[in-house]
mmCIF file of C-alpha atoms in Angstrom:
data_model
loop_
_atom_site.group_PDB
_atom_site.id
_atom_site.type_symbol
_atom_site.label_atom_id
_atom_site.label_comp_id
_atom_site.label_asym_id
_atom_site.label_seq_id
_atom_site.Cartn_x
_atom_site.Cartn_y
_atom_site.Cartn_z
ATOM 1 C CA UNK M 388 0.009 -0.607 13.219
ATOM 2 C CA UNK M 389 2.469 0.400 11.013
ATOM 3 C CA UNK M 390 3.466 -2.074 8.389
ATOM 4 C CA UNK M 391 6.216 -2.509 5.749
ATOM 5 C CA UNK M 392 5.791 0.461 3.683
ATOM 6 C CA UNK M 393 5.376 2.645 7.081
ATOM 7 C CA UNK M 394 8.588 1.092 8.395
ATOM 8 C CA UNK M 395 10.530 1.488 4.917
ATOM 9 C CA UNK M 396 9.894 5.504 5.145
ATOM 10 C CA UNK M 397 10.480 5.222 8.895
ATOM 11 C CA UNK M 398 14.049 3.262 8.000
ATOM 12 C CA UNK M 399 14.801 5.915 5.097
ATOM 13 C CA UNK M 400 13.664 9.149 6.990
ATOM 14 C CA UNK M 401 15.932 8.368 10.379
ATOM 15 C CA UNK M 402 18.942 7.199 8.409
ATOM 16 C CA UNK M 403 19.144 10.758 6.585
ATOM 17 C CA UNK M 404 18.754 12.146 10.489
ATOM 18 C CA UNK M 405 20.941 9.810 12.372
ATOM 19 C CA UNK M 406 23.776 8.306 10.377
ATOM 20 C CA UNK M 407 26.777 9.777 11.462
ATOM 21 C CA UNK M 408 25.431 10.992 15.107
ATOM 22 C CA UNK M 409 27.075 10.302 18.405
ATOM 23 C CA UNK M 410 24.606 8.471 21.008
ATOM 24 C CA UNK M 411 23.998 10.416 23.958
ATOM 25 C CA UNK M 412 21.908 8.563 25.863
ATOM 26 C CA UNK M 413 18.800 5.707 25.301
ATOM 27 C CA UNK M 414 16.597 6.466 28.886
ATOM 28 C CA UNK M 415 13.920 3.763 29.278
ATOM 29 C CA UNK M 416 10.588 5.097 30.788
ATOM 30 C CA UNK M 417 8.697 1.644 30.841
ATOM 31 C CA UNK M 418 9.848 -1.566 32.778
ATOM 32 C CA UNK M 419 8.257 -3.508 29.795
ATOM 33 C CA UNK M 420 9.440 -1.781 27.108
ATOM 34 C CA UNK M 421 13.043 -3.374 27.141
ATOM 35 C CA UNK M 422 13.721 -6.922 26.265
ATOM 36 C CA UNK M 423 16.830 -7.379 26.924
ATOM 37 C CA UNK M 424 19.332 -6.879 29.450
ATOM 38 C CA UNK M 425 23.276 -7.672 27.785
ATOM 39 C CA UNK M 426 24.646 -5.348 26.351
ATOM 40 C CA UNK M 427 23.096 -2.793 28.587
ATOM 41 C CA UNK M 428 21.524 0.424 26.946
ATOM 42 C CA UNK M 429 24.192 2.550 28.647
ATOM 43 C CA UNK M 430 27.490 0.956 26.269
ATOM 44 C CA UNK M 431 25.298 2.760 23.339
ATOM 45 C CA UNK M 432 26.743 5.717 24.751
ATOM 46 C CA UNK M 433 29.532 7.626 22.633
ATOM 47 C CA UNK M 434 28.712 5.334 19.989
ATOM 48 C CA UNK M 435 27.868 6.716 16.495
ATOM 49 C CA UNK M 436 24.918 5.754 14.200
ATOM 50 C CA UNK M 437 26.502 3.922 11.136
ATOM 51 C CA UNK M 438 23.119 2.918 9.538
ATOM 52 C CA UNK M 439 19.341 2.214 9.908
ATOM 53 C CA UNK M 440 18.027 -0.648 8.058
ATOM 54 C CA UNK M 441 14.462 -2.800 8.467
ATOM 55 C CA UNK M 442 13.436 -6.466 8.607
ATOM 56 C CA UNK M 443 10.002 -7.032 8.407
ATOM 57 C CA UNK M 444 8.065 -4.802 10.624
ATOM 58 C CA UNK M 445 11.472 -4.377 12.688
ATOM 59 C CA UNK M 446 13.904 -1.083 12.966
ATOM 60 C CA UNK M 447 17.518 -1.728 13.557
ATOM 61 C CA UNK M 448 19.606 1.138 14.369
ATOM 62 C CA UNK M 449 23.185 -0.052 13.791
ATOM 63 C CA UNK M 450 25.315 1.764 16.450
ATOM 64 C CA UNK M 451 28.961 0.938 15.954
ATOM 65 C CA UNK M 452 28.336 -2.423 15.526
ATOM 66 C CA UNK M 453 25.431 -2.768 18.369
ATOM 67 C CA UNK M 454 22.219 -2.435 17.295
ATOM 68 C CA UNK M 455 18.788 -0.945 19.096
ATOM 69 C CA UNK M 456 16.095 -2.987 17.170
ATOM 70 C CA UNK M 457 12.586 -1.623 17.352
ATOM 71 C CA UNK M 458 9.269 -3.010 17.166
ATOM 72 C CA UNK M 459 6.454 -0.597 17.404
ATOM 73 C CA UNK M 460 3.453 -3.390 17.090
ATOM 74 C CA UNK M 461 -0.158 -2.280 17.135
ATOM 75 C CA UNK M 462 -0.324 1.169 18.946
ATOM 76 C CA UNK M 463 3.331 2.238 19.358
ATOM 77 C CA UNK M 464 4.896 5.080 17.308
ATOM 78 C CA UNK M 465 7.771 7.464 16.752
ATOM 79 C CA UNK M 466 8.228 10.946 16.978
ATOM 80 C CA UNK M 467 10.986 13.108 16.460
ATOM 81 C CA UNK M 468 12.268 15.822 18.599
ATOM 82 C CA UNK M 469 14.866 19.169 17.703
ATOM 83 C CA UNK M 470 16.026 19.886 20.701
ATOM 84 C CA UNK M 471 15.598 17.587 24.003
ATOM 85 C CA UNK M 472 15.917 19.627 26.958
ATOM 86 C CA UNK M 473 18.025 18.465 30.145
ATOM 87 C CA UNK M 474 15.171 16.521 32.007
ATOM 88 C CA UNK M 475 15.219 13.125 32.739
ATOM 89 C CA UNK M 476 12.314 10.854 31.524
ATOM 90 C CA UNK M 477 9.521 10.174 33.895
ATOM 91 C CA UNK M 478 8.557 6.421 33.897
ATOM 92 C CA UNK M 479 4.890 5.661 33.425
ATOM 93 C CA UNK M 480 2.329 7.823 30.799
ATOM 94 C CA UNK M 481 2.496 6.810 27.009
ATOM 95 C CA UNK M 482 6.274 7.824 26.746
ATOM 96 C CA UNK M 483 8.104 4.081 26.536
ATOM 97 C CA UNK M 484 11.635 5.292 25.414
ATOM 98 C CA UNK M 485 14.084 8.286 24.385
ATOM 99 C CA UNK M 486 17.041 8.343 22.346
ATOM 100 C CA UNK M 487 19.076 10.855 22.240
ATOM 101 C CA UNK M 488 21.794 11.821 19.885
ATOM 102 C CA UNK M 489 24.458 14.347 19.212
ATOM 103 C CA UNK M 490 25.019 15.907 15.503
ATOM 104 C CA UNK M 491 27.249 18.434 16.508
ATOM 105 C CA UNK M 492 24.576 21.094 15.465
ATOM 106 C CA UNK M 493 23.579 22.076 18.604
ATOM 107 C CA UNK M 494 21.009 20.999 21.428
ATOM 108 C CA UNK M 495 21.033 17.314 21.791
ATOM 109 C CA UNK M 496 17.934 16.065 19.416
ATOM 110 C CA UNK M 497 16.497 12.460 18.592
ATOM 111 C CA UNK M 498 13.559 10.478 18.942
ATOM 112 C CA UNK M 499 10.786 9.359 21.327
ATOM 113 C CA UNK M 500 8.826 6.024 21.677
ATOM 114 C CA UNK M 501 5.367 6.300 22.222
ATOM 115 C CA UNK M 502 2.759 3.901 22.654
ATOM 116 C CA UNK M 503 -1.148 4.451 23.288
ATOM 117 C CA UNK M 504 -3.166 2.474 24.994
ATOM 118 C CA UNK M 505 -2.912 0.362 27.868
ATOM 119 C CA UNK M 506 -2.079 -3.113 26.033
ATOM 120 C CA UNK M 507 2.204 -2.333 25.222
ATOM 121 C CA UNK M 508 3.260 -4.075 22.680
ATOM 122 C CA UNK M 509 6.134 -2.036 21.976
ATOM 123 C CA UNK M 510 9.459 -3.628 22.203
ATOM 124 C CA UNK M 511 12.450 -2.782 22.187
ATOM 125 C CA UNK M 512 15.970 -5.082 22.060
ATOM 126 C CA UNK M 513 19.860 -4.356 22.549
ATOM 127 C CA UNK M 514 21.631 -6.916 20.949
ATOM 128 C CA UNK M 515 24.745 -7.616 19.285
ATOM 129 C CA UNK M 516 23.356 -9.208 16.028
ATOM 130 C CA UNK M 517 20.229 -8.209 15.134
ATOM 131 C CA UNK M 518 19.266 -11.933 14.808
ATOM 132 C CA UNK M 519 19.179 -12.658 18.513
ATOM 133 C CA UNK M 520 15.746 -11.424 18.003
ATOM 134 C CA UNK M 521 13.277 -14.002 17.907
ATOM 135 C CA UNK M 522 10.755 -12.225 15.453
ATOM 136 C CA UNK M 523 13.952 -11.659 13.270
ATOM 137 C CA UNK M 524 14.984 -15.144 13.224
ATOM 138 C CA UNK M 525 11.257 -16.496 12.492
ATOM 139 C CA UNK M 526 11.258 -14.374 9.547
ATOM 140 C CA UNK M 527 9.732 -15.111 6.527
ATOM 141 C CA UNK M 528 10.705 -13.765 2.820
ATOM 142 C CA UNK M 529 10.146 -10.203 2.687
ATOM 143 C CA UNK M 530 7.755 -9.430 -0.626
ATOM 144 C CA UNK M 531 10.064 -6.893 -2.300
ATOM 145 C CA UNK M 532 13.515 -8.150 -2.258
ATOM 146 C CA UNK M 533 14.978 -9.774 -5.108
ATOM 147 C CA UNK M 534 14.072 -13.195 -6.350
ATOM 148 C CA UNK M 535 10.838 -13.078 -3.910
ATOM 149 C CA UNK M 536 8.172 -16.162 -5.048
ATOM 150 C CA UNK M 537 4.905 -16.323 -3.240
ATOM 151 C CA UNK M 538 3.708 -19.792 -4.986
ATOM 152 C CA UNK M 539 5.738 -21.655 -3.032
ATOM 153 C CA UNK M 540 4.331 -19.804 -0.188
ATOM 154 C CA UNK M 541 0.440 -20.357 -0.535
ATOM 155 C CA UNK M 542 0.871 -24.914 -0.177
ATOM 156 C CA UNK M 543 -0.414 -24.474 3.323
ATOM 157 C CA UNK M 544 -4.370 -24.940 4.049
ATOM 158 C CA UNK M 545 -4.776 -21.508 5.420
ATOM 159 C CA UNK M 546 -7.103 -18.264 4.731
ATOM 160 C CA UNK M 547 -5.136 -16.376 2.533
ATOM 161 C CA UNK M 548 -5.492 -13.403 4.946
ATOM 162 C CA UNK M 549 -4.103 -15.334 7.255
ATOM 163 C CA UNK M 550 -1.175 -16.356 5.505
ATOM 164 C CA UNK M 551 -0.156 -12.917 4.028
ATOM 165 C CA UNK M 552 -0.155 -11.782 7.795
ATOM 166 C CA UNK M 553 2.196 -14.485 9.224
ATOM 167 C CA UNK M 554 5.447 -13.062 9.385
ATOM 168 C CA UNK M 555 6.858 -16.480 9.505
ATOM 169 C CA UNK M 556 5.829 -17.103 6.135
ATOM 170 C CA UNK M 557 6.178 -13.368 4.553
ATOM 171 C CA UNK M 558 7.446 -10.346 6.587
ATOM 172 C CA UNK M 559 6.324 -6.524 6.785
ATOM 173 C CA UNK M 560 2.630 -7.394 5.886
ATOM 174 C CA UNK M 561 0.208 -6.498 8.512
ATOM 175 C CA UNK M 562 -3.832 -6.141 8.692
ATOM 176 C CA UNK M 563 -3.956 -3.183 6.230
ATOM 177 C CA UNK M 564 -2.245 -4.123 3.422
ATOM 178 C CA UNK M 565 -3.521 -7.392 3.597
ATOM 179 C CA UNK M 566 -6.870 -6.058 2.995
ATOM 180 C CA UNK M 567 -5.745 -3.951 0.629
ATOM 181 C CA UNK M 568 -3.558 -6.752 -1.287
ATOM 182 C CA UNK M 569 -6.797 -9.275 -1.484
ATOM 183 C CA UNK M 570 -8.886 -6.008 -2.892
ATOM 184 C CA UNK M 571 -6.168 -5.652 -5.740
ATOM 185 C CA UNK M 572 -6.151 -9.489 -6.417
ATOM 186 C CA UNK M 573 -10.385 -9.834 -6.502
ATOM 187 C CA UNK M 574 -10.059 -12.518 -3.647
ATOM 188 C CA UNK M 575 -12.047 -13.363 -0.626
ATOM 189 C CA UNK M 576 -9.886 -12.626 2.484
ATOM 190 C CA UNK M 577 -11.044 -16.339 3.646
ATOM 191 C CA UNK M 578 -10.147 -18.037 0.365
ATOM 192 C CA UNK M 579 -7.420 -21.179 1.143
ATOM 193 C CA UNK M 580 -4.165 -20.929 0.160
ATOM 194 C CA UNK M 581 -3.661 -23.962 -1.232
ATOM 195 C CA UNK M 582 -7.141 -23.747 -3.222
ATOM 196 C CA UNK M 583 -6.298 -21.033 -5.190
ATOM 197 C CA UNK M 584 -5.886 -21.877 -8.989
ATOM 198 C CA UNK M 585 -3.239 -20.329 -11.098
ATOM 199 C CA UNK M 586 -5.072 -16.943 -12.160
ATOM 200 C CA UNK M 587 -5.891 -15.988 -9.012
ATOM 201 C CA UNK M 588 -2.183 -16.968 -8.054
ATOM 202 C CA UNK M 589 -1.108 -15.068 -10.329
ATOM 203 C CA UNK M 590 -3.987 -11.887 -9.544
ATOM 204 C CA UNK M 591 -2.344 -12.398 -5.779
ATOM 205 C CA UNK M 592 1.173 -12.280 -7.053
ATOM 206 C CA UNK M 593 0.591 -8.899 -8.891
ATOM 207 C CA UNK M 594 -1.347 -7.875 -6.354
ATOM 208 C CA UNK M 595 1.458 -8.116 -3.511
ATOM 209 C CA UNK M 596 4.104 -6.894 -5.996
ATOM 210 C CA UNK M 597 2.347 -3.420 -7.042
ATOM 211 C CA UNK M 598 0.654 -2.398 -3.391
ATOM 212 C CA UNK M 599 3.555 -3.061 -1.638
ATOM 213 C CA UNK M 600 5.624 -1.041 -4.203
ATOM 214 C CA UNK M 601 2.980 1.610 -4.539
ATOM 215 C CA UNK M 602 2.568 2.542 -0.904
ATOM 216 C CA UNK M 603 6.760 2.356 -0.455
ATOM 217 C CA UNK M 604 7.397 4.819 -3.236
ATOM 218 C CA UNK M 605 4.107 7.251 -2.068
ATOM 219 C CA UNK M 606 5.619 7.394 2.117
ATOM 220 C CA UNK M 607 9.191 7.605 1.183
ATOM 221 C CA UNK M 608 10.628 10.877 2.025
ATOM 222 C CA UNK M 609 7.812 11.809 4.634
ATOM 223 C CA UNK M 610 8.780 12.525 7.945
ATOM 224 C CA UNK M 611 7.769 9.925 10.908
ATOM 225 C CA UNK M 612 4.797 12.506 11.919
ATOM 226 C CA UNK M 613 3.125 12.548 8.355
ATOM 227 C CA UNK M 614 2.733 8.597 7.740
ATOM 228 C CA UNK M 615 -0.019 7.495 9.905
ATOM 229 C CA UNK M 616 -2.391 10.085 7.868
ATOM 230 C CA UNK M 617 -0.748 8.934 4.563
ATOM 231 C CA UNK M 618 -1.283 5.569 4.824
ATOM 232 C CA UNK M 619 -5.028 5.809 6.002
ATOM 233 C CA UNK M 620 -5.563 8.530 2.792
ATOM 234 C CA UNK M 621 -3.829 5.600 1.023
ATOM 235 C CA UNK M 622 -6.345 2.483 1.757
ATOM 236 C CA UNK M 623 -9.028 1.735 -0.659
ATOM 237 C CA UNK M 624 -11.034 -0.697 1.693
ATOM 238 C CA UNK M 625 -9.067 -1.134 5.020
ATOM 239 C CA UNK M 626 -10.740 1.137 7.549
ATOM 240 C CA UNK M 627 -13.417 2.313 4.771
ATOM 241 C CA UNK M 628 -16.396 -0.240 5.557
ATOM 242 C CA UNK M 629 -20.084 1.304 4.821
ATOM 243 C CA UNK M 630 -17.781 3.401 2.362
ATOM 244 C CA UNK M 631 -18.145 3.169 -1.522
ATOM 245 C CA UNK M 632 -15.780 0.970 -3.130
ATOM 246 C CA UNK M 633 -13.660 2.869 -5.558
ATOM 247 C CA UNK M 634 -13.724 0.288 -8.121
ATOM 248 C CA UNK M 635 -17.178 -1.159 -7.926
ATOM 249 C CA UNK M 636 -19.189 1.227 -6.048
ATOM 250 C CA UNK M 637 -20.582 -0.932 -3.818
ATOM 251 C CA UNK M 638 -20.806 -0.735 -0.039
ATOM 252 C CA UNK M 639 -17.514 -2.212 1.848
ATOM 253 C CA UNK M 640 -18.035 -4.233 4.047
ATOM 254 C CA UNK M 641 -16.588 -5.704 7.533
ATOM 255 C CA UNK M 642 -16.019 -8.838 9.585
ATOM 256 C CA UNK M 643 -15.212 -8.363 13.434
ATOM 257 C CA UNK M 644 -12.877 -10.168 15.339
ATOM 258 C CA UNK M 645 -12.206 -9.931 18.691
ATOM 259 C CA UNK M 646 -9.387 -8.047 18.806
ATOM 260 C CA UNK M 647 -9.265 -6.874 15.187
ATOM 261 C CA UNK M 648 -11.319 -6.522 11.825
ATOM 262 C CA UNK M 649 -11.439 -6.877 7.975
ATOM 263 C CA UNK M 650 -12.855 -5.218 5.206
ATOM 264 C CA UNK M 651 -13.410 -6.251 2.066
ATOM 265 C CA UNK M 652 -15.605 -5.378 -0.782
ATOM 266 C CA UNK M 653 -18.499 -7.877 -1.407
ATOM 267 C CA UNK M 654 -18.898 -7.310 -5.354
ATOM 268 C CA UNK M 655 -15.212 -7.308 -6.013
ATOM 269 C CA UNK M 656 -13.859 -10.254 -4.029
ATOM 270 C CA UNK M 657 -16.883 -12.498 -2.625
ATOM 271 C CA UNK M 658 -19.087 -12.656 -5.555
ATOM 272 C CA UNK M 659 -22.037 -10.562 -3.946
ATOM 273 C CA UNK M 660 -21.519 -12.914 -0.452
ATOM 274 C CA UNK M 661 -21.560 -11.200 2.433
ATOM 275 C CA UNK M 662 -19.101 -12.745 4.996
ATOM 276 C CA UNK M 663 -20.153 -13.693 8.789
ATOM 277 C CA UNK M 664 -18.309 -13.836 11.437
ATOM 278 C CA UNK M 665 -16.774 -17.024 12.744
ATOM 279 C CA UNK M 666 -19.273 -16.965 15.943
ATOM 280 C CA UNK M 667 -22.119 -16.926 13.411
ATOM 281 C CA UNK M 668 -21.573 -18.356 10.322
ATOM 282 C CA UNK M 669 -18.418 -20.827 8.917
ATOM 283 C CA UNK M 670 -16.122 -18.794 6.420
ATOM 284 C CA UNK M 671 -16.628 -18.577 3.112
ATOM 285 C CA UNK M 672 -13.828 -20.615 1.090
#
């Protein structure tokens, strides 16, 4: 899933390629992909691109005052074509949406949603302010804008993993850099907010601050099809479990959900503990 940094480069990248375009045309090719019905997709047409900016996890494409907000959740993606040729979309496949611009260069060019898999999660919204959406307006603080305090943030009694992951409490942070954030600040993912004492409030603040910042400056200026390998070259412990640990050298380790995972590295942030899974064992605090 692509996460703050991921979007940040994503935002970046297609401003440079679409500010200043004329919309052609935004074809649908999945009934679910669109979640929204006024304004239609078709007034986008003639309209030009005035700016791409991100909240959270979310893409807005401001389009003469509309915008086409984007959500690409756990398997959806973006890719970026030249030259679109004069076909019309076919509905059905992993193909959930084309836009298509004009920048008076030539063949019409743009981008295609994709989405793998055959749980879509991809959505996609036509609004006139970008906070009809309902992730929008749930929002949290995002981490890297100006005046951003996480204390305030961590009086809830909830795993710490947890908490960085709620959007409603801070945006743009997914699975990954969760993992990766509780690596940096030597603290079990299943720690409790509220239980943590000032240094490792502190560890958690830096921690936040300089991976978030890190991975931003390293994917800005790659192009959409470059990130995905980026980030994952990136990670020090998400995706890396029976790997080394960079800092330590012991063994990374994992905890499976049901529909997702964790890794962590037991020496660094558990004190040797190995963590069970909640059908086997209770959490570690």
């Amino acid at each position: 899933m692509p996460e703050m940094p991921e979007v940040e480069a994503l935002v970046h990248w297609l401003q440079a390629q679409l500010e200043g375009a004329v919309v052609v045309e935004i074809e649908p090719a999945s009934f679910a992909v669109l979640k929204t019905y006024d304004p239609p997709v078709s007034s986008f047409a003639g309209l030009t691109v005035s700016g791409v900016t991100r909240h959270g996890k979310f893409i807005d494409i401001d389009v003469d005052g509309l915008h086409l907000v984007i959500h690409l959740a756990k398997a959806g993606w973006l890719r970026w074509s030249d030259h679109f040729g004069d076909s019309r979309v076919k509905m059905g496949g992993p193909l959930a949406l084309r836009f298509r611009v004009d920048r008076g260069s030539g063949p019409h060019e743009g981008f295609d949603l994709t989405e793998a898999g055959t749980r879509k999660g991809l959505a996609v919204y036509a609004v006139r302010d970008p906070h009809e959406v309902p992730g929008i307006e749930r929002l949290g603080p995002d981490p890297l804008a100006p005046g951003f305090e996480l204390r305030p943030l961590l009086q809830r009694r909830m795993q710490v993993k947890r908490l960085l992951r709620d959007q409603t409490v801070v945006a743009g942070i997914g699975n990954a850099y969760s993992d990766e954030i509780l690596h940096a600040a030597r603290l079990s993912p299943f720690a409790i907010a509220e239980k943590l004492d000032d240094d490792e409030i502190a560890r958690l603040e830096e921690a936040v601050t300089s991976v978030l910042a890190e991975a931003v400056a390293a994917a800005d200026g790659k192009p959409a099809a470059d990130l995905k390998d980026a980030k994952r070259e990136r990670m020090r412990v998400h995706g890396r479990a029976g790997q080394t640990c960079e800092v330590c050298g012991d063994t990374v380790a994992e905890v499976v959900f049901a529909d997702s995972s964790l890794q962590y590295c037991p020496t660094c942030q558990t004190g040797g503990t190995i963590l069970k899974d909640r059908s086997t064992s209770k959490f570690l605090k």
